[in-house]
Coordinates of N, CA and C in Angstrom, one line a residue:
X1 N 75.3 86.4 102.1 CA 76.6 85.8 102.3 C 77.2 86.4 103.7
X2 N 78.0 85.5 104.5 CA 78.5 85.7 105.5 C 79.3 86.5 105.4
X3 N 80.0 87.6 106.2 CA 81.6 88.3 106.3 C 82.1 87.4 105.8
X4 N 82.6 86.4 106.7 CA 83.6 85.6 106.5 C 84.0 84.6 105.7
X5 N 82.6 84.3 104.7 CA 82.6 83.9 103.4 C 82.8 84.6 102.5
X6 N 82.7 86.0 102.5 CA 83.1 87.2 101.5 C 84.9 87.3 101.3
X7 N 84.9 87.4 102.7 CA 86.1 87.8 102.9 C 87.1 86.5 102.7
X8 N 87.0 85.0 102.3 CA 87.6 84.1 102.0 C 87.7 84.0 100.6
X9 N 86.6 84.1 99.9 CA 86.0 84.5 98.4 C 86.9 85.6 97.9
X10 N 87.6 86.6 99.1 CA 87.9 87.8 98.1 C 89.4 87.7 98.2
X11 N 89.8 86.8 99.6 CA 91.2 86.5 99.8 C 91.8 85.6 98.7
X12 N 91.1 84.5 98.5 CA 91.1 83.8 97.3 C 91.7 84.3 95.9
X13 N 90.7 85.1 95.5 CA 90.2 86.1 94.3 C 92.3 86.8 94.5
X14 N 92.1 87.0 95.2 CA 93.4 88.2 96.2 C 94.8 87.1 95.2
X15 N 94.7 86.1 95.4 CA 95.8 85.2 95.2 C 95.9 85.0 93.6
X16 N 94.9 84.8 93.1 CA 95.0 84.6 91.6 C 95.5 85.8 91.1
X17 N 95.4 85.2 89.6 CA 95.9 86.3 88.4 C 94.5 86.6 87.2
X18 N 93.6 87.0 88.3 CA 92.0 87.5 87.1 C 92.2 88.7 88.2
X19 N 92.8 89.4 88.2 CA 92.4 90.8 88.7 C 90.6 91.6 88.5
X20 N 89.8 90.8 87.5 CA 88.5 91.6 87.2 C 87.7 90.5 88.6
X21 N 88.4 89.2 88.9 CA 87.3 89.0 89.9 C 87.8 89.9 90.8
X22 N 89.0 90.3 91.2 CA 88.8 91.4 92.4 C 88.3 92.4 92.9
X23 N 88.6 92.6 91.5 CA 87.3 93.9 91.1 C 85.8 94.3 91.3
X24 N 85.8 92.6 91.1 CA 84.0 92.5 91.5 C 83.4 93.0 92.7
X25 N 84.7 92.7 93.8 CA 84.3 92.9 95.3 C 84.1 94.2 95.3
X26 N 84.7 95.2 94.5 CA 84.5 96.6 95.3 C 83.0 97.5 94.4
X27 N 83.2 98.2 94.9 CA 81.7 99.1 94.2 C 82.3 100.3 93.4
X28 N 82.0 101.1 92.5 CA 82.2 101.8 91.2 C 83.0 102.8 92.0
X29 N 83.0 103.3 93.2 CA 83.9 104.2 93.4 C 84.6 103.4 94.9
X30 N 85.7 103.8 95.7 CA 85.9 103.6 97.1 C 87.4 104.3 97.2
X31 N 87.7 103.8 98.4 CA 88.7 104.6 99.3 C 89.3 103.9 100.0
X32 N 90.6 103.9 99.8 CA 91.6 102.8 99.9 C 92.5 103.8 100.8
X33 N 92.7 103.1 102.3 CA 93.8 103.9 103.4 C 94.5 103.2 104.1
X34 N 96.2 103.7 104.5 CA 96.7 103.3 105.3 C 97.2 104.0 106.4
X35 N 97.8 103.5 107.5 CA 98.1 105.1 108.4 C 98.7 106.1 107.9
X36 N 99.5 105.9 106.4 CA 100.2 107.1 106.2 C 99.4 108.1 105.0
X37 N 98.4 107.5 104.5 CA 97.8 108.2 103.3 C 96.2 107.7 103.0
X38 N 95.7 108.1 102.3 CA 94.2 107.8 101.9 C 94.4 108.0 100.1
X39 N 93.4 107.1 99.9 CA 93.5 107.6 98.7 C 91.5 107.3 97.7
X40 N 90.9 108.1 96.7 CA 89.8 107.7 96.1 C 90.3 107.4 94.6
X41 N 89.9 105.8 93.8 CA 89.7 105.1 92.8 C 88.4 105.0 92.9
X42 N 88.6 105.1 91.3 CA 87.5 104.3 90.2 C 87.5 102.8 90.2
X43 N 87.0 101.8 90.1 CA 86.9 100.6 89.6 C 86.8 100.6 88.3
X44 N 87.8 100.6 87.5 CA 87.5 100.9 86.0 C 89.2 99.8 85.5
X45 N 89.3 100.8 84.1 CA 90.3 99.8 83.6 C 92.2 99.8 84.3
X46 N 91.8 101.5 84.7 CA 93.1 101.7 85.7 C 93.5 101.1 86.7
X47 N 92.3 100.6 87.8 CA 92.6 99.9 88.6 C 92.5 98.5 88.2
X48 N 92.0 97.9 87.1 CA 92.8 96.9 86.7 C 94.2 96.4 86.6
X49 N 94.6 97.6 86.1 CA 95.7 97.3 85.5 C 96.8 97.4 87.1
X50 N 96.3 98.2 88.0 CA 97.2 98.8 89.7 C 97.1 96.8 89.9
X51 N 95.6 96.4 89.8 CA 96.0 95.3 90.3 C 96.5 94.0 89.8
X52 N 96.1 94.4 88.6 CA 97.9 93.5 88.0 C 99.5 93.7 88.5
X53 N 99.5 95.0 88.8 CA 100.8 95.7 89.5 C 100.9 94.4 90.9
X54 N 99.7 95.1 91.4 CA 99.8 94.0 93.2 C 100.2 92.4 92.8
X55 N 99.2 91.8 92.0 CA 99.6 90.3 92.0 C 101.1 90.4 91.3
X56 N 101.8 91.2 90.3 CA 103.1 90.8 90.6 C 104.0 91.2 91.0
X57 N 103.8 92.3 92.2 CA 104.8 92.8 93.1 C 104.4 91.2 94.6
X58 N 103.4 90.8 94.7 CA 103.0 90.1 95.7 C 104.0 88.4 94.9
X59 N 103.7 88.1 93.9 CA 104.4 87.3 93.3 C 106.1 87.1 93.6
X60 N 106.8 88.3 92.8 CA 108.1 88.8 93.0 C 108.0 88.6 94.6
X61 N 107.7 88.9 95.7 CA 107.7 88.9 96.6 C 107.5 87.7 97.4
X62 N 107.4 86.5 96.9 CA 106.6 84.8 97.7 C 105.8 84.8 98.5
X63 N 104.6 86.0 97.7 CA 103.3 85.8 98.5 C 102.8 84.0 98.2
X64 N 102.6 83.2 99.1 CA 101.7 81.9 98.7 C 100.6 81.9 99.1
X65 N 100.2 82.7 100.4 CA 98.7 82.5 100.4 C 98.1 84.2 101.9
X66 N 96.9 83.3 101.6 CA 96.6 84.9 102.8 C 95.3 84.0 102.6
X67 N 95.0 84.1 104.5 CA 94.1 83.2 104.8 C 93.3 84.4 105.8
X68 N 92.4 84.2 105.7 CA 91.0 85.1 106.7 C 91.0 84.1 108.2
X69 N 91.8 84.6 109.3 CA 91.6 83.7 110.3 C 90.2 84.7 111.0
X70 N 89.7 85.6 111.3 CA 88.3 86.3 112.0 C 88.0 87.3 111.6
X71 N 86.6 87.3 111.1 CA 86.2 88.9 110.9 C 84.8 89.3 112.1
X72 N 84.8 90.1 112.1 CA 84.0 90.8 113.0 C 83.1 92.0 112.8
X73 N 82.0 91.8 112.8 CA 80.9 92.5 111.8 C 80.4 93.6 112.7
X74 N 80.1 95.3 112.3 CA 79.7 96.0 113.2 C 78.5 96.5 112.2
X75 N 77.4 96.1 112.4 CA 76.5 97.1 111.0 C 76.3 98.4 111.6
X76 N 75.7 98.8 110.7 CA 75.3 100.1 110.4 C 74.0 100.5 110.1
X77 N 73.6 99.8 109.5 CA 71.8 100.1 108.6 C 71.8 98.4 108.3
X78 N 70.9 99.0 107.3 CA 70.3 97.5 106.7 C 71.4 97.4 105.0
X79 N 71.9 98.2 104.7 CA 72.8 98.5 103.6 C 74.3 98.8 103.6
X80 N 74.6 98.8 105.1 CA 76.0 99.0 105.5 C 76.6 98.2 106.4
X81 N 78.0 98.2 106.5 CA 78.6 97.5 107.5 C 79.8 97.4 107.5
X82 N 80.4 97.9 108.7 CA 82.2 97.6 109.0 C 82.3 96.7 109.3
X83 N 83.6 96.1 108.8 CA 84.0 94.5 109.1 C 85.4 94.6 109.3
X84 N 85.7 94.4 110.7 CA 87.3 94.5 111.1 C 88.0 92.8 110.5
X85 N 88.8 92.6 109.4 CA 88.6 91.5 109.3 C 90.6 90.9 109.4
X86 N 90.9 89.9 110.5 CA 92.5 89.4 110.9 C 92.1 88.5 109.5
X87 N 93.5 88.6 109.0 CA 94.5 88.0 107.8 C 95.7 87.4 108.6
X88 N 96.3 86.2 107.7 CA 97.9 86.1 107.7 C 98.0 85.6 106.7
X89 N 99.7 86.1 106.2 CA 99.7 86.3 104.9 C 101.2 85.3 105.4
X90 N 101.3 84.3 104.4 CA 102.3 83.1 103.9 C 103.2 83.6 102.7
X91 N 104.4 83.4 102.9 CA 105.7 83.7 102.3 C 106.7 82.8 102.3
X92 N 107.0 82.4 100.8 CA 107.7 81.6 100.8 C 109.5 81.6 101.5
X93 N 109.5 82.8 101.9 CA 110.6 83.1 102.5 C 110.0 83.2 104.2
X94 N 109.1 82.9 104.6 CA 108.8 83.3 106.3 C 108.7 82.0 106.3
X95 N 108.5 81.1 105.3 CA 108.4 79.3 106.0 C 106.7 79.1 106.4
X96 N 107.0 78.5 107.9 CA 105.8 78.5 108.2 C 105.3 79.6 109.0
X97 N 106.0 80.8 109.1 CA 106.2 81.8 109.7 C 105.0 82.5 109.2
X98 N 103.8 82.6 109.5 CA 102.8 83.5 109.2 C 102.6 84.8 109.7
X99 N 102.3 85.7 108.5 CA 102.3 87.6 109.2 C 101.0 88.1 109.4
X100 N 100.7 88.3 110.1 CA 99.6 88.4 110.5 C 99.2 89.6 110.3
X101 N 98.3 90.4 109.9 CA 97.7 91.9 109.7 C 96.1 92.0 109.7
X102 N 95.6 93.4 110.2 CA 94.5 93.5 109.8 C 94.1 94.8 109.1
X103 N 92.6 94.5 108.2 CA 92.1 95.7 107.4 C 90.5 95.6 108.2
X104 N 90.1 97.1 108.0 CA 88.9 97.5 108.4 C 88.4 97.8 107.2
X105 N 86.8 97.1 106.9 CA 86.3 97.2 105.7 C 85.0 98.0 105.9
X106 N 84.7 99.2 105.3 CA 82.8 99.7 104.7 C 82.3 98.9 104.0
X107 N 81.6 98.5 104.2 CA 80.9 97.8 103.0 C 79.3 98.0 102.5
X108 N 78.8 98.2 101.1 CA 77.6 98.7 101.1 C 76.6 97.7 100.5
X109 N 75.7 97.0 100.9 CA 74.6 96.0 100.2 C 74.1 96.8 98.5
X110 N 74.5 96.7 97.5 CA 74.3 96.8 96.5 C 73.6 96.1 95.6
X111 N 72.2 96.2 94.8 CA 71.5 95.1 94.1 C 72.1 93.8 94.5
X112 N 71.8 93.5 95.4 CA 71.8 92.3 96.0 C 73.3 91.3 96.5
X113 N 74.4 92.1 96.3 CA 75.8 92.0 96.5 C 76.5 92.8 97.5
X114 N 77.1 92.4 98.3 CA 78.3 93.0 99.3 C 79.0 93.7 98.3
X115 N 79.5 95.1 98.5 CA 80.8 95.8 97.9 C 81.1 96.5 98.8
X116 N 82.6 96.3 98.6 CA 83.7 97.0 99.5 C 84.0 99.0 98.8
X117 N 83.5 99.4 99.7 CA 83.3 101.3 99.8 C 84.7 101.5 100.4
X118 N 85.2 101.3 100.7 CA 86.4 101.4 101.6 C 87.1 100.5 102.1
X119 N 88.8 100.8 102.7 CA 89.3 99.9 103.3 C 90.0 100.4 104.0
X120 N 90.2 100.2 105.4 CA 91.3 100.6 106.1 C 92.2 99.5 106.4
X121 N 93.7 99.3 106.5 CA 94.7 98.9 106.4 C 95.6 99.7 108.0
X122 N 95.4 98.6 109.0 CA 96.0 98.8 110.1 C 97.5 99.4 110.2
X123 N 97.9 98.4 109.6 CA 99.4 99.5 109.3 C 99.9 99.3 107.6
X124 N 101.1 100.3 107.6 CA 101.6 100.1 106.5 C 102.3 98.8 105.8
X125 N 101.7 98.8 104.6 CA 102.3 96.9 104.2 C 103.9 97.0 104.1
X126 N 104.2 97.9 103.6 CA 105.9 98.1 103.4 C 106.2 98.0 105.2
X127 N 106.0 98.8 105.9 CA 106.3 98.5 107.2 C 106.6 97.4 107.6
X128 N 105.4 96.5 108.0 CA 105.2 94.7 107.8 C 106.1 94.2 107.0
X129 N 106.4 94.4 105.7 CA 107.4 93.4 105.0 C 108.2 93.5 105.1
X130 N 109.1 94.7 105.8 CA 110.5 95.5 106.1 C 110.3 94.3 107.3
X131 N 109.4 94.6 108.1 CA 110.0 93.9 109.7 C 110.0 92.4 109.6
X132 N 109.6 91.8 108.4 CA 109.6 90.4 108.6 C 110.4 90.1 107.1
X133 N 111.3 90.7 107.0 CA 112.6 90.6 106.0 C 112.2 89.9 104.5
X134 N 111.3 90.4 104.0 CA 110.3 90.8 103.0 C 110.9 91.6 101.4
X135 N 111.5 92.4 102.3 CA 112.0 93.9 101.5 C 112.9 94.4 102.1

């Protein structure tokens, strides 16, 4: 599978309310960062439940959609690879006003599947939704 069919698949996944397909994307442990913090989860029933928290803080919020406009593949091995991947994310309060952000992804080839090991997160999301009157 392409980046950029992963990353449409996961944006997708991102919008619904099955939090376990989101889940699928990542791999049994990883590392979730933004400029102001890092943090390491389990893929288990806690992060389940964090991302039930996301879909309805993103809901409460008029998330409508988050679309993959480029990703950009840098490998690593035959089993790894960073993927710088541009998003804009749709709000029903920004109109057609789309916000544009980007995440830097690890990713590790696993029995035969892409999983996300990591994520970096260009800037902070609270930041972003403060400046585009969000929050």
């Amino acid at each position: 599978m392409q980046s950029f069919d992963f990353f449409q698949a996961y944006a997708k996944a991102s919008l619904g309310n099955q939090p376990q397909a989101i889940a699928h994307f990542y791999a049994k442990a990883f590392i979730a960062a933004d400029p102001s913090n890092a943090a390491t989860f389990q893929n288990n029933e806690q992060f389940i439940k964090w991302l039930e928290e996301v879909h309805a803080f993103n809901q409460q919020h008029g998330m409508l959609g988050m679309t993959v406009v480029q990703t950009e593949d840098q490998p690593i091995s035959e089993a790894y690879k960073l993927v710088h991947v541009s998003y804009e994310g749709q709000f029903a309060q920004t109109g057609v006003q789309a916000i544009p952000f980007k995440i830097s992804y690890l990713l590790s080839h696993v029995e035969g599947d892409w999983k996300i090991l990591c994520y970096i997160s260009h800037e902070k999301q609270e930041n972003a939704m403060k400046a585009n009157g969000l929050l």
